[in-house]
XYZ file of C-alpha atoms in Angstrom:
255
model
C -17.040 -5.573 21.781
C -18.187 -4.156 25.284
C -19.872 -7.748 24.912
C -16.746 -9.582 24.023
C -15.345 -7.999 26.786
C -18.181 -8.803 29.088
C -17.718 -12.830 28.039
C -14.158 -12.543 28.514
C -14.793 -11.483 32.040
C -17.603 -14.341 32.821
C -14.957 -17.017 31.905
C -12.140 -15.218 33.158
C -14.082 -16.005 36.918
C -15.949 -19.199 36.194
C -12.145 -20.579 36.164
C -12.420 -21.206 32.180
C -9.251 -20.820 29.900
C -9.577 -21.743 26.705
C -7.538 -20.596 24.160
C -10.376 -20.874 21.523
C -12.685 -19.185 23.053
C -10.832 -16.204 23.226
C -8.876 -16.731 19.474
C -12.874 -17.497 18.538
C -13.672 -14.251 19.682
C -11.124 -11.911 18.104
C -11.248 -13.091 15.256
C -14.805 -11.846 15.028
C -13.688 -8.685 16.029
C -11.709 -7.966 13.893
C -13.101 -9.722 10.526
C -14.522 -6.467 9.436
C -10.898 -4.947 9.493
C -9.807 -7.791 7.467
C -11.725 -7.769 5.170
C -11.259 -4.137 4.835
C -7.730 -4.323 4.227
C -8.270 -7.105 2.093
C -10.529 -5.243 -0.381
C -7.697 -1.795 0.038
C -5.835 -4.393 -1.389
C -7.813 -5.869 -4.677
C -9.108 -2.358 -5.860
C -5.003 -2.530 -6.984
C -4.761 -6.365 -7.488
C -4.924 -8.465 -10.682
C -8.452 -9.825 -11.425
C -6.753 -13.074 -10.326
C -6.216 -12.569 -7.461
C -9.350 -13.939 -4.957
C -10.833 -12.149 -2.537
C -11.042 -14.839 -0.301
C -7.755 -16.188 -0.037
C -6.369 -12.184 0.977
C -9.252 -12.262 4.241
C -7.275 -15.979 5.044
C -3.826 -14.388 5.371
C -5.174 -11.565 7.543
C -6.470 -13.683 9.437
C -3.777 -16.002 9.749
C -1.778 -13.156 10.679
C -3.682 -12.438 13.048
C -3.705 -15.534 15.102
C 0.595 -15.053 14.403
C -0.148 -12.006 16.479
C -2.305 -13.350 18.955
C 0.266 -15.149 19.657
C 4.216 -12.912 19.046
C 2.040 -10.282 21.347
C 4.043 -8.205 23.828
C 1.527 -5.566 25.927
C 5.337 -5.101 27.986
C 6.760 -3.828 25.187
C 3.669 -0.378 25.135
C 2.114 -1.441 21.685
C -1.528 -1.644 21.230
C -2.856 -4.812 20.415
C -4.696 -3.377 18.042
C -1.541 -1.314 15.728
C 0.369 -4.405 16.359
C -2.378 -6.547 15.142
C -3.992 -4.594 11.987
C 0.193 -4.412 11.067
C 0.414 -8.513 11.543
C -2.641 -8.548 9.156
C -1.682 -6.483 6.400
C 2.098 -7.802 5.991
C 0.118 -11.088 5.816
C -1.530 -10.414 3.812
C 1.707 -9.761 1.127
C 3.858 -12.204 2.204
C 1.111 -14.508 0.339
C 1.500 -11.835 -2.643
C 4.799 -12.521 -2.704
C 4.400 -16.177 -2.096
C 2.674 -16.137 -5.367
C 4.191 -13.935 -7.154
C 2.252 -11.872 -8.887
C 4.420 -9.035 -9.658
C 7.073 -10.526 -11.959
C 10.607 -9.780 -11.823
C 11.468 -8.841 -15.212
C 8.485 -6.474 -15.327
C 9.705 -5.067 -12.015
C 12.858 -4.481 -13.830
C 10.728 -2.297 -16.420
C 8.600 -0.811 -13.655
C 11.732 0.422 -12.526
C 13.516 1.281 -16.282
C 9.869 4.264 -16.890
C 10.450 5.216 -12.622
C 13.956 6.184 -13.755
C 13.941 7.655 -16.861
C 10.533 10.343 -15.464
C 12.887 11.144 -12.531
C 15.717 11.317 -14.989
C 13.497 13.815 -17.678
C 12.152 16.110 -14.922
C 15.779 16.956 -13.496
C 17.451 17.382 -17.373
C 14.053 19.780 -18.089
C 13.075 21.029 -14.570
C 9.946 19.770 -15.083
C 7.747 16.777 -15.715
C 7.392 15.148 -18.526
C 5.514 14.326 -21.316
C 4.071 11.006 -22.772
C 5.981 11.886 -25.612
C 9.189 13.380 -23.952
C 8.982 9.704 -21.760
C 8.583 7.661 -24.765
C 11.305 9.576 -27.018
C 13.546 9.268 -24.199
C 12.909 5.434 -24.411
C 12.838 5.308 -28.261
C 9.174 3.216 -28.024
C 5.800 5.391 -29.402
C 3.822 7.161 -27.031
C 1.090 4.731 -27.576
C 3.808 1.583 -26.535
C 4.439 2.998 -23.318
C 0.620 3.547 -22.197
C 1.015 0.381 -22.602
C 2.933 -0.566 -20.267
C 1.980 2.152 -17.944
C -1.813 0.377 -18.410
C 0.638 -3.168 -17.387
C 1.964 -0.932 -13.599
C -1.697 -0.039 -12.907
C -1.670 -1.939 -9.178
C 1.809 0.321 -9.146
C 1.838 1.808 -5.043
C 2.990 4.911 -4.048
C 5.532 2.718 -0.980
C 5.699 -0.375 -3.132
C 3.403 -1.674 0.099
C 1.147 -3.695 -1.561
C 3.869 -5.532 -4.022
C 5.855 -8.076 -3.849
C 9.471 -5.632 -2.862
C 12.558 -6.276 -3.920
C 15.864 -5.625 -1.739
C 16.966 -2.997 -3.240
C 13.657 -0.563 -3.275
C 14.670 2.095 -0.518
C 11.651 3.388 -0.633
C 9.560 0.577 0.668
C 12.374 0.114 3.298
C 12.690 3.965 3.696
C 8.806 4.178 4.466
C 8.336 -0.002 5.754
C 11.328 1.496 8.962
C 9.023 4.772 9.318
C 5.731 2.420 9.940
C 7.662 0.604 12.447
C 9.456 2.952 14.213
C 6.109 4.409 14.713
C 4.329 1.497 15.852
C 7.041 0.668 17.606
C 7.508 4.563 19.700
C 3.894 5.300 20.586
C 5.219 8.976 22.146
C 6.758 10.196 18.612
C 3.447 7.875 16.042
C 2.145 11.597 15.277
C 5.752 13.440 14.847
C 6.547 9.995 12.138
C 3.290 10.255 10.682
C 3.590 13.777 9.985
C 7.033 14.661 8.488
C 5.864 11.365 6.511
C 2.537 12.706 5.381
C 4.901 15.916 4.071
C 7.507 13.830 2.568
C 4.820 12.331 0.361
C 2.862 16.251 0.031
C 5.585 17.703 -1.226
C 5.867 15.898 -4.280
C 2.311 15.820 -4.946
C 2.198 19.588 -4.694
C 4.759 19.514 -8.288
C 2.605 16.351 -10.019
C 1.071 18.015 -13.252
C -2.880 19.278 -12.123
C -4.534 16.274 -13.194
C -2.552 13.683 -11.877
C -1.976 15.186 -8.891
C -6.587 15.209 -9.114
C -6.531 12.039 -9.205
C -3.750 10.741 -6.899
C -5.946 12.847 -3.942
C -9.567 11.271 -5.359
C -8.001 7.236 -5.558
C -6.187 7.684 -2.000
C -7.480 10.059 -0.300
C -11.214 10.564 -0.925
C -10.597 6.249 -2.278
C -13.005 6.881 -5.379
C -12.253 3.968 -8.079
C -10.589 4.246 -10.918
C -14.590 4.729 -12.794
C -15.691 6.524 -10.774
C -13.391 8.960 -11.345
C -12.985 8.423 -15.360
C -16.275 9.729 -15.013
C -15.330 12.739 -13.235
C -12.655 13.188 -15.501
C -14.638 11.901 -18.854
C -11.764 9.937 -19.459
C -12.637 6.119 -19.725
C -11.422 3.301 -17.220
C -8.767 1.676 -19.268
C -6.933 6.141 -19.345
C -7.273 6.611 -15.604
C -4.998 3.460 -15.213
C -2.187 4.455 -17.274
C -2.660 7.829 -15.859
C -2.240 6.703 -11.855
C 0.779 4.277 -13.529
C 2.494 7.755 -14.807
C 1.971 9.535 -11.673
C 3.075 6.685 -8.996
C 6.200 6.280 -11.392
C 6.483 9.822 -10.314
C 5.858 10.403 -7.054
C 8.161 7.112 -6.631
C 10.706 8.745 -8.703
C 10.724 12.324 -6.341
C 11.195 9.915 -3.343
C 13.938 7.363 -4.176
C 15.759 11.321 -4.177
C 14.245 12.538 -1.115
C 15.298 9.470 0.666
C 18.522 8.244 -0.476
C 19.095 11.909 0.169
């Protein structure tokens, strides 16, 4: 970074103003970060989504950030650029529509079943209880859960429907945190508290899974080795935990 800043300073002293030179430097500086964001998304996406395409869309987002960045707003360029990089990747996924609307509707149906049963029973429902509620077998429920292994807690990694109050609520908080650096720490702390409370009441195994996946950033295969379960079963348990969390967060964001 220091070397690139020195090169830019040299160019300015020489009176050279070449936007391509500056843009190229910035892209090179951000490329590791872009690849990191792409790899984190890729872990939660079907194999049909190419890593290179995610990286390319991230570069497009970075260039867009360079064109639109307004230093007078008091936002750090790095913060703004990373929002645009990730946003551009999500735009690309929306255009692909890799998660069909019918599948999203079914995910919402499952989510509502978990939330409704928990409010009635007073405890997180078992697979048997959810299957009975949906009038399907436990085997069919597990097949459906396997489909949603890429589902993210906040749906930020998925194409979103306009009515998804979870996504809009979380994005609103993150957007405000990016714009208002003075409140950034407070807003992110509040967000963590909301999520933490929801995680605390998960069944113990699912609580551990969420911690290992989202906080320790282990893969499903690595988590399976810890639990002594196969990767497909871990994917099902992850989907179940996420659906429970989404129901809880929706209730809190709507209240």
